[in-house]
Amino acid sequence: MRFRASLVVTLLLTCLPANSSLAAVAIVKDAGTIQLGNTVYRLDGIDAPTVDQLCTDEHADVWTCGIEARDQLTKLIGDKPVHCDDIGADPTAKKRRLGVCKLEGDTTSLSQLLVRRGYALNVEASASGRFQPDEGAAKDSRAGLWRGCFVAPHDFRRDNKDGPLLGASCPAERDQQIRDALFPGHPPMPAGCNIKGKYAVRARVTGNVGIYHLQMCRSYPGLTTPDRWFCSEEDAQAAGFRRAYNCRPASKGK
């Protein structure tokens, strides 16, 4: 009996694609990133908001669209197992993989579902992400981010304050006021995300765009105007930030 059970398991594993994960409970990190076991996947084919991105709604009020997008993905998944087809290393983050991820028993990817709901954008350059019709439908129905005004998530991450304004409520006469709201001088800290990020030219020496500061850093209290907030060091590093040098543990005396 043990031999038969072992044979069945072996056959099942053999039938799985070599680059496909077993269905497992997913930890949602943000609208475009999930973790299965010890592997973190960036959802392929989409540009999704990070948790600290802000948008304006149809009434020109600021709302935490990055948190809402993350929560939408959490609701989509619920308690259903997720599996991801690993399609290679994430070129933007060494410790992450690109994945085409789906709910167990569903043929539609999480990427496509998010675009349909208006909480992510299609990425034309992606090898497997072709969700332009879904994006068009979400835009026409003013779903999710499209009901108000926002910048593409990649423009937010790059601090591109001059990027195109997207959405149904971006009046030209309020262009500068909207941009000031989307890139505030004192962005609010998302709950549980207390790592401060600051864009810095000197960070380019190490190939980064900015520096992040932990609560243990000597520089943390004095940084009162962070540009970004991160939930983990991995998130900060994936965004192209390096740790502040004054965070490093003091060397032990001999």
PDB file of C-alpha atoms in Angstrom:
ATOM      1  CA  MET A   1       0.000   0.000   0.000  1.00  0.00           C
ATOM      2  CA  ARG A   2       2.814   2.363   0.861  1.00  0.00           C
ATOM      3  CA  PHE A   3       4.427   1.607  -2.489  1.00  0.00           C
ATOM      4  CA  ARG A   4       1.181   2.381  -4.351  1.00  0.00           C
ATOM      5  CA  ALA A   5       0.660   5.665  -2.466  1.00  0.00           C
ATOM      6  CA  SER A   6       4.224   6.688  -3.169  1.00  0.00           C
ATOM      7  CA  LEU A   7       3.792   5.807  -6.854  1.00  0.00           C
ATOM      8  CA  VAL A   8       0.609   7.930  -7.111  1.00  0.00           C
ATOM      9  CA  VAL A   9       2.357  10.952  -5.573  1.00  0.00           C
ATOM     10  CA  THR A  10       5.330  10.503  -7.893  1.00  0.00           C
ATOM     11  CA  LEU A  11       3.073  10.324 -10.947  1.00  0.00           C
ATOM     12  CA  LEU A  12       1.187  13.445  -9.887  1.00  0.00           C
ATOM     13  CA  LEU A  13       4.401  15.392  -9.412  1.00  0.00           C
ATOM     14  CA  THR A  14       5.703  14.156 -12.748  1.00  0.00           C
ATOM     15  CA  CYS A  15       2.600  15.508 -14.490  1.00  0.00           C
ATOM     16  CA  LEU A  16       3.182  19.008 -13.135  1.00  0.00           C
ATOM     17  CA  PRO A  17       5.199  21.414 -15.296  1.00  0.00           C
ATOM     18  CA  ALA A  18       8.726  21.791 -13.974  1.00  0.00           C
ATOM     19  CA  ASN A  19       8.247  25.538 -13.517  1.00  0.00           C
ATOM     20  CA  SER A  20       4.846  25.367 -11.823  1.00  0.00           C
ATOM     21  CA  SER A  21       4.358  25.702  -8.075  1.00  0.00           C
ATOM     22  CA  LEU A  22       2.054  23.473  -6.091  1.00  0.00           C
ATOM     23  CA  ALA A  23      -1.164  25.243  -5.081  1.00  0.00           C
ATOM     24  CA  ALA A  24      -0.655  26.880  -1.707  1.00  0.00           C
ATOM     25  CA  VAL A  25      -1.959  29.613   0.560  1.00  0.00           C
ATOM     26  CA  ALA A  26      -0.792  32.994  -0.734  1.00  0.00           C
ATOM     27  CA  ILE A  27       0.462  35.920   1.319  1.00  0.00           C
ATOM     28  CA  VAL A  28      -0.458  39.164  -0.442  1.00  0.00           C
ATOM     29  CA  LYS A  29       2.347  41.715  -0.123  1.00  0.00           C
ATOM     30  CA  ASP A  30       0.863  44.331  -2.436  1.00  0.00           C
ATOM     31  CA  ALA A  31      -1.416  44.417  -5.472  1.00  0.00           C
ATOM     32  CA  GLY A  32       1.299  43.050  -7.727  1.00  0.00           C
ATOM     33  CA  THR A  33       3.197  40.708  -5.424  1.00  0.00           C
ATOM     34  CA  ILE A  34       2.352  37.502  -3.580  1.00  0.00           C
ATOM     35  CA  GLN A  35       4.347  34.952  -1.651  1.00  0.00           C
ATOM     36  CA  LEU A  36       3.908  31.183  -1.880  1.00  0.00           C
ATOM     37  CA  GLY A  37       6.015  29.374   0.688  1.00  0.00           C
ATOM     38  CA  ASN A  38       9.507  30.855   0.492  1.00  0.00           C
ATOM     39  CA  THR A  39       9.069  32.233  -3.032  1.00  0.00           C
ATOM     40  CA  VAL A  40       7.894  35.761  -3.801  1.00  0.00           C
ATOM     41  CA  TYR A  41       6.246  36.269  -7.195  1.00  0.00           C
ATOM     42  CA  ARG A  42       5.579  39.502  -9.028  1.00  0.00           C
ATOM     43  CA  LEU A  43       2.410  39.025 -11.054  1.00  0.00           C
ATOM     44  CA  ASP A  44       3.361  39.028 -14.710  1.00  0.00           C
ATOM     45  CA  GLY A  45       1.897  41.365 -17.312  1.00  0.00           C
ATOM     46  CA  ILE A  46       0.650  44.168 -15.061  1.00  0.00           C
ATOM     47  CA  ASP A  47       1.699  47.429 -13.452  1.00  0.00           C
ATOM     48  CA  ALA A  48       0.050  47.530 -10.014  1.00  0.00           C
ATOM     49  CA  PRO A  49       0.155  50.166  -7.232  1.00  0.00           C
ATOM     50  CA  THR A  50       2.395  49.777  -4.208  1.00  0.00           C
ATOM     51  CA  VAL A  51       0.751  50.201  -0.812  1.00  0.00           C
ATOM     52  CA  ASP A  52       1.907  53.815  -0.410  1.00  0.00           C
ATOM     53  CA  GLN A  53       0.525  55.110  -3.723  1.00  0.00           C
ATOM     54  CA  LEU A  54      -2.207  57.751  -3.526  1.00  0.00           C
ATOM     55  CA  CYS A  55      -4.930  58.602  -6.033  1.00  0.00           C
ATOM     56  CA  THR A  56      -7.835  61.049  -6.170  1.00  0.00           C
ATOM     57  CA  ASP A  57     -11.443  59.971  -6.584  1.00  0.00           C
ATOM     58  CA  GLU A  58     -14.245  61.408  -8.701  1.00  0.00           C
ATOM     59  CA  HIS A  59     -14.740  64.157  -6.100  1.00  0.00           C
ATOM     60  CA  ALA A  60     -11.018  65.088  -6.141  1.00  0.00           C
ATOM     61  CA  ASP A  61     -10.548  63.643  -2.646  1.00  0.00           C
ATOM     62  CA  VAL A  62      -7.321  61.740  -1.957  1.00  0.00           C
ATOM     63  CA  TRP A  63      -7.646  58.038  -1.231  1.00  0.00           C
ATOM     64  CA  THR A  64      -5.169  55.265  -0.487  1.00  0.00           C
ATOM     65  CA  CYS A  65      -5.552  53.427  -3.773  1.00  0.00           C
ATOM     66  CA  GLY A  66      -2.448  51.289  -3.182  1.00  0.00           C
ATOM     67  CA  ILE A  67      -3.952  49.824  -0.029  1.00  0.00           C
ATOM     68  CA  GLU A  68      -7.312  49.334  -1.731  1.00  0.00           C
ATOM     69  CA  ALA A  69      -5.660  47.561  -4.677  1.00  0.00           C
ATOM     70  CA  ARG A  70      -3.839  45.237  -2.263  1.00  0.00           C
ATOM     71  CA  ASP A  71      -7.099  44.553  -0.434  1.00  0.00           C
ATOM     72  CA  GLN A  72      -8.868  43.810  -3.716  1.00  0.00           C
ATOM     73  CA  LEU A  73      -6.287  41.146  -4.509  1.00  0.00           C
ATOM     74  CA  THR A  74      -6.705  39.728  -1.005  1.00  0.00           C
ATOM     75  CA  LYS A  75     -10.473  39.508  -1.564  1.00  0.00           C
ATOM     76  CA  LEU A  76     -10.002  37.907  -4.978  1.00  0.00           C
ATOM     77  CA  ILE A  77      -7.896  35.166  -3.457  1.00  0.00           C
ATOM     78  CA  GLY A  78      -9.859  34.688  -0.246  1.00  0.00           C
ATOM     79  CA  ASP A  79      -8.958  31.333   1.253  1.00  0.00           C
ATOM     80  CA  LYS A  80      -8.444  29.614  -2.111  1.00  0.00           C
ATOM     81  CA  PRO A  81      -5.092  27.991  -2.925  1.00  0.00           C
ATOM     82  CA  VAL A  82      -2.979  29.686  -5.578  1.00  0.00           C
ATOM     83  CA  HIS A  83      -0.411  28.231  -7.961  1.00  0.00           C
ATOM     84  CA  CYS A  84       2.107  30.132 -10.074  1.00  0.00           C
ATOM     85  CA  ASP A  85       3.897  29.217 -13.273  1.00  0.00           C
ATOM     86  CA  ASP A  86       7.414  30.540 -12.771  1.00  0.00           C
ATOM     87  CA  ILE A  87       8.516  32.329 -15.954  1.00  0.00           C
ATOM     88  CA  GLY A  88      11.887  33.526 -14.756  1.00  0.00           C
ATOM     89  CA  ALA A  89      13.727  35.938 -12.515  1.00  0.00           C
ATOM     90  CA  ASP A  90      12.205  39.353 -11.889  1.00  0.00           C
ATOM     91  CA  PRO A  91      14.616  41.786 -13.584  1.00  0.00           C
ATOM     92  CA  THR A  92      13.685  44.502 -11.096  1.00  0.00           C
ATOM     93  CA  ALA A  93      14.310  42.482  -7.914  1.00  0.00           C
ATOM     94  CA  LYS A  94      16.915  39.745  -7.487  1.00  0.00           C
ATOM     95  CA  LYS A  95      15.043  37.865  -4.775  1.00  0.00           C
ATOM     96  CA  ARG A  96      11.737  37.696  -6.643  1.00  0.00           C
ATOM     97  CA  ARG A  97      10.357  35.655  -9.527  1.00  0.00           C
ATOM     98  CA  LEU A  98       7.893  36.503 -12.264  1.00  0.00           C
ATOM     99  CA  GLY A  99       4.793  34.344 -12.127  1.00  0.00           C
ATOM    100  CA  VAL A 100       1.564  33.697 -13.995  1.00  0.00           C
ATOM    101  CA  CYS A 101      -0.554  33.032 -10.936  1.00  0.00           C
ATOM    102  CA  LYS A 102      -4.071  31.609 -10.805  1.00  0.00           C
ATOM    103  CA  LEU A 103      -6.571  30.419  -8.244  1.00  0.00           C
ATOM    104  CA  GLU A 104      -6.792  26.660  -8.071  1.00  0.00           C
ATOM    105  CA  GLY A 105      -9.331  25.520 -10.655  1.00  0.00           C
ATOM    106  CA  ASP A 106      -9.514  28.909 -12.408  1.00  0.00           C
ATOM    107  CA  THR A 107      -8.192  29.525 -15.910  1.00  0.00           C
ATOM    108  CA  THR A 108      -8.004  33.324 -15.579  1.00  0.00           C
ATOM    109  CA  SER A 109      -4.833  34.763 -14.063  1.00  0.00           C
ATOM    110  CA  LEU A 110      -4.868  37.045 -11.047  1.00  0.00           C
ATOM    111  CA  SER A 111      -3.167  39.631 -13.253  1.00  0.00           C
ATOM    112  CA  GLN A 112      -6.069  39.704 -15.681  1.00  0.00           C
ATOM    113  CA  LEU A 113      -8.645  39.801 -12.892  1.00  0.00           C
ATOM    114  CA  LEU A 114      -6.963  42.840 -11.334  1.00  0.00           C
ATOM    115  CA  VAL A 115      -6.848  44.672 -14.667  1.00  0.00           C
ATOM    116  CA  ARG A 116     -10.533  43.892 -15.237  1.00  0.00           C
ATOM    117  CA  ARG A 117     -11.404  45.423 -11.877  1.00  0.00           C
ATOM    118  CA  GLY A 118      -9.393  48.522 -12.614  1.00  0.00           C
ATOM    119  CA  TYR A 119      -6.698  48.009  -9.989  1.00  0.00           C
ATOM    120  CA  ALA A 120      -3.759  47.366 -12.321  1.00  0.00           C
ATOM    121  CA  LEU A 121      -2.614  48.390 -15.791  1.00  0.00           C
ATOM    122  CA  ASN A 122      -1.736  46.195 -18.718  1.00  0.00           C
ATOM    123  CA  VAL A 123       1.969  46.000 -19.604  1.00  0.00           C
ATOM    124  CA  GLU A 124       2.390  45.666 -23.347  1.00  0.00           C
ATOM    125  CA  ALA A 125       6.062  44.688 -23.118  1.00  0.00           C
ATOM    126  CA  SER A 126       5.268  41.562 -21.109  1.00  0.00           C
ATOM    127  CA  ALA A 127       5.728  38.222 -22.854  1.00  0.00           C
ATOM    128  CA  SER A 128       2.462  36.825 -21.508  1.00  0.00           C
ATOM    129  CA  GLY A 129       0.476  39.844 -20.350  1.00  0.00           C
ATOM    130  CA  ARG A 130      -1.995  40.907 -23.004  1.00  0.00           C
ATOM    131  CA  PHE A 131      -4.827  42.531 -21.117  1.00  0.00           C
ATOM    132  CA  GLN A 132      -5.475  45.626 -23.228  1.00  0.00           C
ATOM    133  CA  PRO A 133      -9.176  44.776 -23.805  1.00  0.00           C
ATOM    134  CA  ASP A 134      -9.625  44.284 -20.055  1.00  0.00           C
ATOM    135  CA  GLU A 135      -7.954  47.624 -19.357  1.00  0.00           C
ATOM    136  CA  GLY A 136     -10.142  49.327 -21.961  1.00  0.00           C
ATOM    137  CA  ALA A 137     -13.298  47.907 -20.393  1.00  0.00           C
ATOM    138  CA  ALA A 138     -12.218  48.983 -16.905  1.00  0.00           C
ATOM    139  CA  LYS A 139     -11.433  52.487 -18.175  1.00  0.00           C
ATOM    140  CA  ASP A 140     -14.800  52.799 -19.955  1.00  0.00           C
ATOM    141  CA  SER A 141     -16.712  51.677 -16.870  1.00  0.00           C
ATOM    142  CA  ARG A 142     -14.603  53.845 -14.545  1.00  0.00           C
ATOM    143  CA  ALA A 143     -13.718  50.845 -12.413  1.00  0.00           C
ATOM    144  CA  GLY A 144     -11.229  50.980  -9.580  1.00  0.00           C
ATOM    145  CA  LEU A 145      -8.463  53.526 -10.145  1.00  0.00           C
ATOM    146  CA  TRP A 146     -10.127  54.791 -13.318  1.00  0.00           C
ATOM    147  CA  ARG A 147     -13.002  56.505 -11.484  1.00  0.00           C
ATOM    148  CA  GLY A 148     -10.720  59.295 -10.338  1.00  0.00           C
ATOM    149  CA  CYS A 149      -7.223  60.412 -11.295  1.00  0.00           C
ATOM    150  CA  PHE A 150      -3.852  58.709 -10.867  1.00  0.00           C
ATOM    151  CA  VAL A 151      -0.441  58.227 -12.410  1.00  0.00           C
ATOM    152  CA  ALA A 152       0.750  54.871 -13.692  1.00  0.00           C
ATOM    153  CA  PRO A 153       2.283  52.888 -10.818  1.00  0.00           C
ATOM    154  CA  HIS A 154       5.671  52.827 -12.555  1.00  0.00           C
ATOM    155  CA  ASP A 155       5.624  56.643 -12.713  1.00  0.00           C
ATOM    156  CA  PHE A 156       4.828  56.784  -9.001  1.00  0.00           C
ATOM    157  CA  ARG A 157       7.663  54.400  -8.150  1.00  0.00           C
ATOM    158  CA  ARG A 158      10.098  56.460 -10.236  1.00  0.00           C
ATOM    159  CA  ASP A 159       8.900  59.712  -8.643  1.00  0.00           C
ATOM    160  CA  ASN A 160       7.937  60.951 -12.104  1.00  0.00           C
ATOM    161  CA  LYS A 161       5.771  63.897 -11.109  1.00  0.00           C
ATOM    162  CA  ASP A 162       5.359  64.881 -14.770  1.00  0.00           C
ATOM    163  CA  GLY A 163       3.932  61.530 -15.872  1.00  0.00           C
ATOM    164  CA  PRO A 164       0.587  61.439 -17.699  1.00  0.00           C
ATOM    165  CA  LEU A 165      -2.515  61.753 -15.521  1.00  0.00           C
ATOM    166  CA  LEU A 166      -4.899  58.844 -16.036  1.00  0.00           C
ATOM    167  CA  GLY A 167      -8.545  58.353 -15.141  1.00  0.00           C
ATOM    168  CA  ALA A 168     -11.970  59.883 -15.711  1.00  0.00           C
ATOM    169  CA  SER A 169     -11.560  62.843 -13.331  1.00  0.00           C
ATOM    170  CA  CYS A 170      -8.388  64.721 -14.319  1.00  0.00           C
ATOM    171  CA  PRO A 171      -9.535  68.242 -15.274  1.00  0.00           C
ATOM    172  CA  ALA A 172      -6.785  70.145 -17.077  1.00  0.00           C
ATOM    173  CA  GLU A 173      -7.380  73.303 -15.060  1.00  0.00           C
ATOM    174  CA  ARG A 174      -6.498  71.410 -11.851  1.00  0.00           C
ATOM    175  CA  ASP A 175      -3.434  69.655 -13.207  1.00  0.00           C
ATOM    176  CA  GLN A 176      -0.946  71.017 -10.657  1.00  0.00           C
ATOM    177  CA  GLN A 177      -3.271  70.580  -7.672  1.00  0.00           C
ATOM    178  CA  ILE A 178      -3.846  66.960  -8.622  1.00  0.00           C
ATOM    179  CA  ARG A 179      -0.123  66.286  -8.999  1.00  0.00           C
ATOM    180  CA  ASP A 180       0.536  67.865  -5.617  1.00  0.00           C
ATOM    181  CA  ALA A 181      -2.051  65.500  -4.121  1.00  0.00           C
ATOM    182  CA  LEU A 182      -0.590  62.432  -5.833  1.00  0.00           C
ATOM    183  CA  PHE A 183       2.969  63.315  -4.744  1.00  0.00           C
ATOM    184  CA  PRO A 184       2.524  65.002  -1.346  1.00  0.00           C
ATOM    185  CA  GLY A 185       5.435  66.405   0.609  1.00  0.00           C
ATOM    186  CA  HIS A 186       4.324  64.429   3.672  1.00  0.00           C
ATOM    187  CA  PRO A 187       2.852  61.134   2.430  1.00  0.00           C
ATOM    188  CA  PRO A 188       0.845  59.259   5.077  1.00  0.00           C
ATOM    189  CA  MET A 189       2.326  56.088   6.523  1.00  0.00           C
ATOM    190  CA  PRO A 190       0.339  52.965   5.581  1.00  0.00           C
ATOM    191  CA  ALA A 191      -0.532  50.826   8.608  1.00  0.00           C
ATOM    192  CA  GLY A 192       2.323  48.476   9.463  1.00  0.00           C
ATOM    193  CA  CYS A 193       4.696  50.016   6.925  1.00  0.00           C
ATOM    194  CA  ASN A 194       7.078  52.182   8.951  1.00  0.00           C
ATOM    195  CA  ILE A 195      10.254  52.016   6.846  1.00  0.00           C
ATOM    196  CA  LYS A 196      11.060  55.461   5.461  1.00  0.00           C
ATOM    197  CA  GLY A 197      12.416  55.890   1.943  1.00  0.00           C
ATOM    198  CA  LYS A 198      14.090  58.992   0.527  1.00  0.00           C
ATOM    199  CA  TYR A 199      15.170  59.517  -3.077  1.00  0.00           C
ATOM    200  CA  ALA A 200      18.843  60.496  -3.135  1.00  0.00           C
ATOM    201  CA  VAL A 201      21.317  61.257  -5.914  1.00  0.00           C
ATOM    202  CA  ARG A 202      24.160  59.788  -3.839  1.00  0.00           C
ATOM    203  CA  ALA A 203      22.389  56.431  -3.866  1.00  0.00           C
ATOM    204  CA  ARG A 204      23.139  56.132  -7.580  1.00  0.00           C
ATOM    205  CA  VAL A 205      26.747  55.335  -6.719  1.00  0.00           C
ATOM    206  CA  THR A 206      25.540  51.880  -5.637  1.00  0.00           C
ATOM    207  CA  GLY A 207      23.030  51.590  -8.487  1.00  0.00           C
ATOM    208  CA  ASN A 208      20.039  52.609  -6.370  1.00  0.00           C
ATOM    209  CA  VAL A 209      17.458  55.377  -6.562  1.00  0.00           C
ATOM    210  CA  GLY A 210      17.181  56.121  -2.869  1.00  0.00           C
ATOM    211  CA  ILE A 211      17.927  55.203   0.731  1.00  0.00           C
ATOM    212  CA  TYR A 212      15.659  53.563   3.279  1.00  0.00           C
ATOM    213  CA  HIS A 213      15.767  54.126   7.012  1.00  0.00           C
ATOM    214  CA  LEU A 214      14.699  51.658   9.696  1.00  0.00           C
ATOM    215  CA  GLN A 215      13.563  52.632  13.179  1.00  0.00           C
ATOM    216  CA  MET A 216      16.936  51.368  14.442  1.00  0.00           C
ATOM    217  CA  CYS A 217      18.773  53.887  12.239  1.00  0.00           C
ATOM    218  CA  ARG A 218      20.197  57.031  13.815  1.00  0.00           C
ATOM    219  CA  SER A 219      18.797  58.979  10.854  1.00  0.00           C
ATOM    220  CA  TYR A 220      15.206  57.752  11.345  1.00  0.00           C
ATOM    221  CA  PRO A 221      13.871  60.403  13.767  1.00  0.00           C
ATOM    222  CA  GLY A 222      15.323  63.277  11.764  1.00  0.00           C
ATOM    223  CA  LEU A 223      13.777  62.158   8.466  1.00  0.00           C
ATOM    224  CA  THR A 224      10.430  63.927   8.747  1.00  0.00           C
ATOM    225  CA  THR A 225       9.643  64.100   5.022  1.00  0.00           C
ATOM    226  CA  PRO A 226      10.059  60.609   3.524  1.00  0.00           C
ATOM    227  CA  ASP A 227       9.204  60.180  -0.153  1.00  0.00           C
ATOM    228  CA  ARG A 228       8.138  56.542   0.205  1.00  0.00           C
ATOM    229  CA  TRP A 229       6.990  54.092   2.875  1.00  0.00           C
ATOM    230  CA  PHE A 230       7.845  50.380   2.829  1.00  0.00           C
ATOM    231  CA  CYS A 231       6.496  47.415   4.752  1.00  0.00           C
ATOM    232  CA  SER A 232       9.719  45.411   4.691  1.00  0.00           C
ATOM    233  CA  GLU A 233      13.364  45.730   3.742  1.00  0.00           C
ATOM    234  CA  GLU A 234      12.713  43.357   0.850  1.00  0.00           C
ATOM    235  CA  ASP A 235      10.063  45.746  -0.495  1.00  0.00           C
ATOM    236  CA  ALA A 236      12.450  48.688  -0.185  1.00  0.00           C
ATOM    237  CA  GLN A 237      15.269  46.835  -1.928  1.00  0.00           C
ATOM    238  CA  ALA A 238      12.936  45.683  -4.703  1.00  0.00           C
ATOM    239  CA  ALA A 239      12.039  49.343  -5.272  1.00  0.00           C
ATOM    240  CA  GLY A 240      15.704  50.210  -5.733  1.00  0.00           C
ATOM    241  CA  PHE A 241      16.504  51.624  -2.290  1.00  0.00           C
ATOM    242  CA  ARG A 242      19.517  50.712  -0.168  1.00  0.00           C
ATOM    243  CA  ARG A 243      19.753  50.682   3.593  1.00  0.00           C
ATOM    244  CA  ALA A 244      21.155  53.822   5.253  1.00  0.00           C
ATOM    245  CA  TYR A 245      24.727  53.215   6.330  1.00  0.00           C
ATOM    246  CA  ASN A 246      24.032  54.399   9.877  1.00  0.00           C
ATOM    247  CA  CYS A 247      21.681  51.434  10.300  1.00  0.00           C
ATOM    248  CA  ARG A 248      24.513  48.971  10.255  1.00  0.00           C
ATOM    249  CA  PRO A 249      25.210  47.267  13.587  1.00  0.00           C
ATOM    250  CA  ALA A 250      28.176  48.695  15.439  1.00  0.00           C
ATOM    251  CA  SER A 251      31.238  46.470  15.229  1.00  0.00           C
ATOM    252  CA  LYS A 252      32.010  44.537  18.367  1.00  0.00           C
ATOM    253  CA  GLY A 253      35.126  45.469  20.300  1.00  0.00           C
ATOM    254  CA  LYS A 254      37.893  42.918  20.564  1.00  0.00           C
TER     255      LYS A 254
END
